[in-house]
Coordinates of C-alpha atoms in Angstrom, one line a residue:
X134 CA 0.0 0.0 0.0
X135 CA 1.0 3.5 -0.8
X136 CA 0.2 6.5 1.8
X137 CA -2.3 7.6 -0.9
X138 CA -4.2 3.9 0.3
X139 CA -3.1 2.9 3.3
X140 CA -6.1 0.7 5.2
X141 CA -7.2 0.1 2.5
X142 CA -4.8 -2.7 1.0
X143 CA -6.9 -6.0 2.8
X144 CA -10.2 -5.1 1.4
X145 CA -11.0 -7.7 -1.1
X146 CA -14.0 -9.4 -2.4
X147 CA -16.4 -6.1 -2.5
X148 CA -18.0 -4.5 -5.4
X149 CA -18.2 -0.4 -6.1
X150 CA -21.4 0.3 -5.5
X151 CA -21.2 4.4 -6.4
X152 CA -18.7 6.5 -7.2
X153 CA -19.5 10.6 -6.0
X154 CA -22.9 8.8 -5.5
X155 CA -23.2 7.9 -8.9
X156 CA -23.8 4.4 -9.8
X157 CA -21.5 2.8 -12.2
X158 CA -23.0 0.9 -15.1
X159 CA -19.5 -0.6 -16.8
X160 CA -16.0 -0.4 -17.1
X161 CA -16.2 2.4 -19.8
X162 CA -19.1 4.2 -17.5
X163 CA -16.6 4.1 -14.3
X164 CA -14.1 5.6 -16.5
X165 CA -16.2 8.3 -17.4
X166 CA -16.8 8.9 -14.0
X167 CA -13.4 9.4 -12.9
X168 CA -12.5 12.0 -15.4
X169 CA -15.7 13.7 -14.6
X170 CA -15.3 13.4 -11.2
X171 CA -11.6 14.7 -11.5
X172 CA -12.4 18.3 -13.4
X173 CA -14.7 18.8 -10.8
X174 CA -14.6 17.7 -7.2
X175 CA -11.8 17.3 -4.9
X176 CA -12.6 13.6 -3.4
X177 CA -13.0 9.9 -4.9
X178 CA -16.0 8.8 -2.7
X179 CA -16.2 4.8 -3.5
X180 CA -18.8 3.4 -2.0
X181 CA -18.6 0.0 -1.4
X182 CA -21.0 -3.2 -1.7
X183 CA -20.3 -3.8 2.0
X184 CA -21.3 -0.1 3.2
X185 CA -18.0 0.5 3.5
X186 CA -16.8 4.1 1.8
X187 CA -13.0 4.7 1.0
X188 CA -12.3 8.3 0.4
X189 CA -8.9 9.6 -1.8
X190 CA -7.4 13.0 -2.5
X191 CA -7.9 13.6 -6.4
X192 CA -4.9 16.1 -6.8
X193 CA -2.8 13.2 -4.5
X194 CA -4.1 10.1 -6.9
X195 CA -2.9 12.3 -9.6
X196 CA 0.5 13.2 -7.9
X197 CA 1.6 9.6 -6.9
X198 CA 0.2 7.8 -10.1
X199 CA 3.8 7.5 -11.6
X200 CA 5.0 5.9 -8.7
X201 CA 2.5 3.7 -7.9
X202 CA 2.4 2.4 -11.4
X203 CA 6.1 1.8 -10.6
X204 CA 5.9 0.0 -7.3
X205 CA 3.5 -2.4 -9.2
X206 CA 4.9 -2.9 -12.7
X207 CA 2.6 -1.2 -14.4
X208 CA 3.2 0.7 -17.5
X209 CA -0.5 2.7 -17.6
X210 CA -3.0 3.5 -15.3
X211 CA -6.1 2.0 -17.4
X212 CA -6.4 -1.3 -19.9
X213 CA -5.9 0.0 -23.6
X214 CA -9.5 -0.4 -24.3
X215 CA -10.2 2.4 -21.8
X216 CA -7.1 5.6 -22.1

């Protein structure tokens, strides 16, 4: 886990319920969420199938993205299908 996450690494097996209290309807939907949400609020609010919600800094996500792609091996943030 990065600072960004931290207490949030061991939660497994859930489903996004909302994101900013909007409901996601697919991969490509979600996607359109974030960006959304990112020109225009200052929180990630996921809410969680098990009531749980997990909050994140939008200007920190976008600060620590290189290194967390790093720590992980991962050479983009999204699948091709979604940049």
């Amino acid at each position: 886990a990065d600072d960004l996450n931290f207490g949030y690494q061991d939660m497994g097996g859930v489903q996004l319920s909302k994101l900013n209290g909007k409901e996601e309807e697919s991969m490509t939907h979600l996607k359109e969420l974030l960006d959304q949400t990112a020109r225009s609020e200052t929180y990630y609010e996921f809410e969680l199938s098990n009531s749980q919600l997990v909050v994140l800094d939008i200007d920190a996500c976008a600060t620590l993205e290189g290194s967390i792609l790093d720590s992980y091996g991962l050479s983009r943030p999204r699948s091709v299908s979604l940049l």
